[in-house]
mmCIF file of C-alpha atoms and ligand atoms in Angstrom:
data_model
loop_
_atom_site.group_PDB
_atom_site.id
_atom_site.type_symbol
_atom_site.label_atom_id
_atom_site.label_comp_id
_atom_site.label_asym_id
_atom_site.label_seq_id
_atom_site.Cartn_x
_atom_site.Cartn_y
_atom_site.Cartn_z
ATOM 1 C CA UNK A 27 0.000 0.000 0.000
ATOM 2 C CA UNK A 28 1.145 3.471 -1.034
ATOM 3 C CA UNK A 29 2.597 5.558 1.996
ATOM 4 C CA UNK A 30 3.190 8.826 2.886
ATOM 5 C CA UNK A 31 6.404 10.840 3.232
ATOM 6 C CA UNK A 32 6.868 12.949 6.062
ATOM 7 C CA UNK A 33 10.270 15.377 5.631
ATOM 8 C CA UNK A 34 11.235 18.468 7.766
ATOM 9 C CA UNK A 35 14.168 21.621 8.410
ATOM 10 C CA UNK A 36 14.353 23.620 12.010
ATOM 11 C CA UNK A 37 16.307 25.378 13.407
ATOM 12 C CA UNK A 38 14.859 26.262 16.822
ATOM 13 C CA UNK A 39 12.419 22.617 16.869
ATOM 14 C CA UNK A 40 8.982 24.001 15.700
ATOM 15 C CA UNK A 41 9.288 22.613 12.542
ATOM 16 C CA UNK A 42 10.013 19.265 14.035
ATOM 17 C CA UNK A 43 7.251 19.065 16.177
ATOM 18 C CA UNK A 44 4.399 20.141 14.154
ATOM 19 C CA UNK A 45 6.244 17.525 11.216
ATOM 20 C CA UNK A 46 5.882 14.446 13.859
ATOM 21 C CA UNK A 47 2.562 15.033 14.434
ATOM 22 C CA UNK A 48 1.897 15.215 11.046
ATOM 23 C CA UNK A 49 3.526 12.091 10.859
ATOM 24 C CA UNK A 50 1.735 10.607 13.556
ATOM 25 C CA UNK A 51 -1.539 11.050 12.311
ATOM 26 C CA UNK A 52 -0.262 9.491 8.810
ATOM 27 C CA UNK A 53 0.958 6.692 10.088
ATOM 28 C CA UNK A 54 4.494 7.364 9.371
ATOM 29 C CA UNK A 55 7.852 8.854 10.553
ATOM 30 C CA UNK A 56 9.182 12.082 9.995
ATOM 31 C CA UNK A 57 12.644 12.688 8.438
ATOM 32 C CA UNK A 58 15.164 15.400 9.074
ATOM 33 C CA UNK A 59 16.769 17.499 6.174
ATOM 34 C CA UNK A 60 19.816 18.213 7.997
ATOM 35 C CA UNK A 61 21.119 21.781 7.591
ATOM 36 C CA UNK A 62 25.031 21.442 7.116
ATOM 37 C CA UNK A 63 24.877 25.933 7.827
ATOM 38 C CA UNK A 64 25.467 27.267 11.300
ATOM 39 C CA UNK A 65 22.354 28.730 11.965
ATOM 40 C CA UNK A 66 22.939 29.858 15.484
ATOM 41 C CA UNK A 67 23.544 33.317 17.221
ATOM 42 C CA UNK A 68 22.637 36.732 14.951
ATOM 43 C CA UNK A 69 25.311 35.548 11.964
ATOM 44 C CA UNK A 70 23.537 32.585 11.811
ATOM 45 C CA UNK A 71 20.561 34.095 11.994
ATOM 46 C CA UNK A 72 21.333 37.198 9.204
ATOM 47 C CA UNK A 73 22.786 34.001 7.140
ATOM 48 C CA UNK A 74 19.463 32.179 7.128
ATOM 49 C CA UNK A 75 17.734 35.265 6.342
ATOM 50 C CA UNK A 76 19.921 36.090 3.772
ATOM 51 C CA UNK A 77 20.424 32.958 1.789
ATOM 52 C CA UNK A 78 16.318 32.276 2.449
ATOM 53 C CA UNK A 79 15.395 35.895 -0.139
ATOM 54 C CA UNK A 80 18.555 34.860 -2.217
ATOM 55 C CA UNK A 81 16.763 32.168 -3.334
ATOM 56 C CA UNK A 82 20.403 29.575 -2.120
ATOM 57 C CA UNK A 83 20.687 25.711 -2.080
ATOM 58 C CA UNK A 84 22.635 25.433 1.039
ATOM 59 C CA UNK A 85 24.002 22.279 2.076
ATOM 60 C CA UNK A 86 21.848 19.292 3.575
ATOM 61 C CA UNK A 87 22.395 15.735 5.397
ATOM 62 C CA UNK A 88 19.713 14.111 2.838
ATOM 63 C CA UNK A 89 17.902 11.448 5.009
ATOM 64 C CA UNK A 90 17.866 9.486 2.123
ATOM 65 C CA UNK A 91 13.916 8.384 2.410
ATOM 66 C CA UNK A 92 12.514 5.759 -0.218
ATOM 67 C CA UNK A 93 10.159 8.038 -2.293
ATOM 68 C CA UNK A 94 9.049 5.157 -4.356
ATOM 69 C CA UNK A 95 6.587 3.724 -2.024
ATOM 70 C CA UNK A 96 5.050 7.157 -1.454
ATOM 71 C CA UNK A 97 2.160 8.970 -3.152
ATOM 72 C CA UNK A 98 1.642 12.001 -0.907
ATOM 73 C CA UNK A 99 4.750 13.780 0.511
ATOM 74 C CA UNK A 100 4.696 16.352 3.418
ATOM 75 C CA UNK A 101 6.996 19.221 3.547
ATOM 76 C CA UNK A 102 7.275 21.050 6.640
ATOM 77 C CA UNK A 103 9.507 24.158 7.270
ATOM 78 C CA UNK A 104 9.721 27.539 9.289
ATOM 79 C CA UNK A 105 9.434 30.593 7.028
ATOM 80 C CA UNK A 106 12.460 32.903 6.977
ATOM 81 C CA UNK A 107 11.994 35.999 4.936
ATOM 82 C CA UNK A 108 8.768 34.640 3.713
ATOM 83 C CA UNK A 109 10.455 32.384 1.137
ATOM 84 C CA UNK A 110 11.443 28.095 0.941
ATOM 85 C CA UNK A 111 14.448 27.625 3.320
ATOM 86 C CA UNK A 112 17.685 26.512 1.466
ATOM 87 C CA UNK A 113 17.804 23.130 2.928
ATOM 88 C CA UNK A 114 14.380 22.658 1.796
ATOM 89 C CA UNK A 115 15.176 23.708 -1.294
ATOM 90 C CA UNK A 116 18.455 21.431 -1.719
ATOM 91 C CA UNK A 117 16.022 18.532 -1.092
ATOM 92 C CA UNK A 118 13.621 19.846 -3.428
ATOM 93 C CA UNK A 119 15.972 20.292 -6.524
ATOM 94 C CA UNK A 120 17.524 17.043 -5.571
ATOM 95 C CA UNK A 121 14.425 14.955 -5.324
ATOM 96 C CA UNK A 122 12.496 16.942 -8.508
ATOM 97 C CA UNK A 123 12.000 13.758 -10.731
ATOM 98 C CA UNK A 124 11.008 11.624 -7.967
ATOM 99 C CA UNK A 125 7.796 14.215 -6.691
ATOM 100 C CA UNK A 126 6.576 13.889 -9.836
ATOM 101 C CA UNK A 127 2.808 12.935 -9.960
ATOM 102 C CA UNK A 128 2.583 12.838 -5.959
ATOM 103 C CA UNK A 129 0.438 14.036 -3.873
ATOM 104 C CA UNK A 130 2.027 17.213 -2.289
ATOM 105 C CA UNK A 131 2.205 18.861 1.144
ATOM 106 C CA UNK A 132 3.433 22.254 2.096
ATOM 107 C CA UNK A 133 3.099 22.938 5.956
ATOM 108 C CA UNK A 134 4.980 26.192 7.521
ATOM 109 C CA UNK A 135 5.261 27.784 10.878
ATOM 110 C CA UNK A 136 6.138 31.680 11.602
ATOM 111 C CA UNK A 137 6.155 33.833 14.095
ATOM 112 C CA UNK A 138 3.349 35.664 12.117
ATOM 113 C CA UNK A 139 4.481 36.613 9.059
ATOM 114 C CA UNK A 140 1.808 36.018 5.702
ATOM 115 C CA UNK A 141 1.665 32.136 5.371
ATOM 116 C CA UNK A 142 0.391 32.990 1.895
ATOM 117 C CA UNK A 143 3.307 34.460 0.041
ATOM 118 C CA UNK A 144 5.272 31.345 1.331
ATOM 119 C CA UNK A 145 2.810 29.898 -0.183
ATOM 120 C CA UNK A 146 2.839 31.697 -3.439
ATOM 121 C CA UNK A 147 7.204 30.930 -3.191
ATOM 122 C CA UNK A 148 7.036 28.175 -3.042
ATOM 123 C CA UNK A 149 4.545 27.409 -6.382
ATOM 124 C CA UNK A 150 6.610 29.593 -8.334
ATOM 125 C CA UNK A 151 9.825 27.863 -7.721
ATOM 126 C CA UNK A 152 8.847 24.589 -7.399
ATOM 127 C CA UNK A 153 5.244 23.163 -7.648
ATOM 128 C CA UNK A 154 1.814 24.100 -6.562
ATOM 129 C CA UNK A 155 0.758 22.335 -3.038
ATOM 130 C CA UNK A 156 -1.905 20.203 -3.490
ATOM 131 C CA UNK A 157 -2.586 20.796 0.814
ATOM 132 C CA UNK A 158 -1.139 23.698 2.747
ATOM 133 C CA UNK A 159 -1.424 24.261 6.054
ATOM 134 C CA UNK A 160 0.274 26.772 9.105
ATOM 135 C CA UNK A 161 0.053 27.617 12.245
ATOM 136 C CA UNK A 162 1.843 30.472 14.233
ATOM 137 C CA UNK A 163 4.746 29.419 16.643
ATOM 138 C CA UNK A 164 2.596 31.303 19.923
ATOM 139 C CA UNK A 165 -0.542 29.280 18.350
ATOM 140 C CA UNK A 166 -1.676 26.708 21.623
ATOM 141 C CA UNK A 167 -0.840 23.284 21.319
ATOM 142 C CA UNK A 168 -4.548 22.145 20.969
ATOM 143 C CA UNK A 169 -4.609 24.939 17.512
ATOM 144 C CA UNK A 170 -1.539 23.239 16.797
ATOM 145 C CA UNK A 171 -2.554 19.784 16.887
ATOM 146 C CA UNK A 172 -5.917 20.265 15.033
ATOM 147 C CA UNK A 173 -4.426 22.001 12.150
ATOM 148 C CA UNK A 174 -1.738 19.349 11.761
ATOM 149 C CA UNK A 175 -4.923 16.755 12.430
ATOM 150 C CA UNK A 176 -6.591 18.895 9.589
ATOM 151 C CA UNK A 177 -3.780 18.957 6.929
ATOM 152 C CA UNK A 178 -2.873 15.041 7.446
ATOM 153 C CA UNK A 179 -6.744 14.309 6.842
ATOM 154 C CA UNK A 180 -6.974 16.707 3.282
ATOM 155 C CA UNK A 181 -3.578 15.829 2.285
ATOM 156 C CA UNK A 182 -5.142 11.480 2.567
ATOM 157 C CA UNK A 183 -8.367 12.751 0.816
ATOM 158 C CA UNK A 184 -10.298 10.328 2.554
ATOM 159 C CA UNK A 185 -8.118 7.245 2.098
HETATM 160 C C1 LIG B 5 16.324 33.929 9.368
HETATM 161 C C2 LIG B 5 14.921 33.885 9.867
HETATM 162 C C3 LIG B 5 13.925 34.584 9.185
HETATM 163 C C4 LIG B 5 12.607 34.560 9.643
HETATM 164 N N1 LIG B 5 11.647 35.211 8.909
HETATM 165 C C5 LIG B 5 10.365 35.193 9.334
HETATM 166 C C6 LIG B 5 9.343 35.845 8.579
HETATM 167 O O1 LIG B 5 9.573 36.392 7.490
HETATM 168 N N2 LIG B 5 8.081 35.857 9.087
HETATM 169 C C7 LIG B 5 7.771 35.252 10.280
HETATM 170 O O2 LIG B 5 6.627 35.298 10.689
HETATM 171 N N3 LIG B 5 8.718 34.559 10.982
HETATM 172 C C8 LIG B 5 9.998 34.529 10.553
HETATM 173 N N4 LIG B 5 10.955 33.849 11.263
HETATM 174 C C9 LIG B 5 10.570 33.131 12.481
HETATM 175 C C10 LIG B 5 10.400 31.623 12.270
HETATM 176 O O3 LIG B 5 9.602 31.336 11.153
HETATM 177 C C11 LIG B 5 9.744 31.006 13.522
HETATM 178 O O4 LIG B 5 10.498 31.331 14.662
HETATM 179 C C12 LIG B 5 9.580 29.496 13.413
HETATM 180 O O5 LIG B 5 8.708 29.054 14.443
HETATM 181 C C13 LIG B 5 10.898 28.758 13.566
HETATM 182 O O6 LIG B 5 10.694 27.388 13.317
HETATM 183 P P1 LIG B 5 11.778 26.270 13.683
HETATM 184 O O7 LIG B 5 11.760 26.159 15.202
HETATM 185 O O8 LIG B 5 11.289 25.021 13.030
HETATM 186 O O9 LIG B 5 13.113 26.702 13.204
HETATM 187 C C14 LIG B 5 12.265 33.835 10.814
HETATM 188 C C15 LIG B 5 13.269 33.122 11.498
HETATM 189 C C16 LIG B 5 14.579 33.123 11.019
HETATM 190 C C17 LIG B 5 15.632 32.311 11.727
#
């Protein structure tokens, strides 16, 4: 039976979180794009900001998961400057051929920032999300939890 992909980037563990519940509730595991850039302290921070509106491929530990078996894939990531974070976008470029014809899943978390032009980012450079979903990193856990519950349910379209 077909599965579902569940892959993530963080920096500060949002990301991770919201991606394993995801996960949870699809009956899968999520996977860590590993982000070979020092993120930490204000360089790290002005780097990640930077590289994010550049548009970079920075690079990634590729977890290396089996894309064959899966028909919907889940993509979870913070937004930095409102744009696809480079290690996200190292996987993306590197996995292209393989995403083809899936089922696709965009979900995001900000500190409040417009979900939707991450949104519209990440269609023009890549593909259109078939499911989107995002919640705000000072969102409760419960609004948390149903809007991961939410997106796992419309991104399985009743399977
Ligand atoms: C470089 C950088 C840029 C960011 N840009 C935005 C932004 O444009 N809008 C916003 O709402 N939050 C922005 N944030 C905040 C993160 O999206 C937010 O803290 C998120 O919860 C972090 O997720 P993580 O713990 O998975 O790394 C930015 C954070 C970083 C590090």
């Amino acid at each position: 039976m077909a599965e579902a992909a569940v892959v993530y980037a963080t920096r500060t563990g949002n990301s991770r979180a919201l991606a394993e519940h995801i996960a949870l509730a699809l009956g899968t595991r999520a996977f860590r794009i590993e982000d070979r850039v020092p993120r930490s302290g204000l360089w790290g921070y002005v780097r990640a900001g930077f590289q994010a509106s550049t548009k970079k491929a920075s690079p990634i530990g590729d977890p290396g998961v089996d894309l064959r078996t899966a028909d919907r894939v889940v993509i979870v990531q913070p937004i930095w400057a409102s744009s696809v974070v480079p290690p996200i976008r190292t996987w993306l470029l590197a996995h292209a051929s393989e995403l083809v014809g899936k089922r696709i899943g965009l979900f995001t978390v900000s500190k409040g920032g417009d979900p939707e032009l991450v949104r519209k980012a990440f269609e023009s450079e890549f593909m259109r999300p078939d499911v989107f979903g995002h919640v705000m990193e000072s969102d409760t856990q419960a609004v948390k939890e149903a809007a991961c519950a939410r997106f796992a349910e419309e991104i399985s379209g009743g399977r």
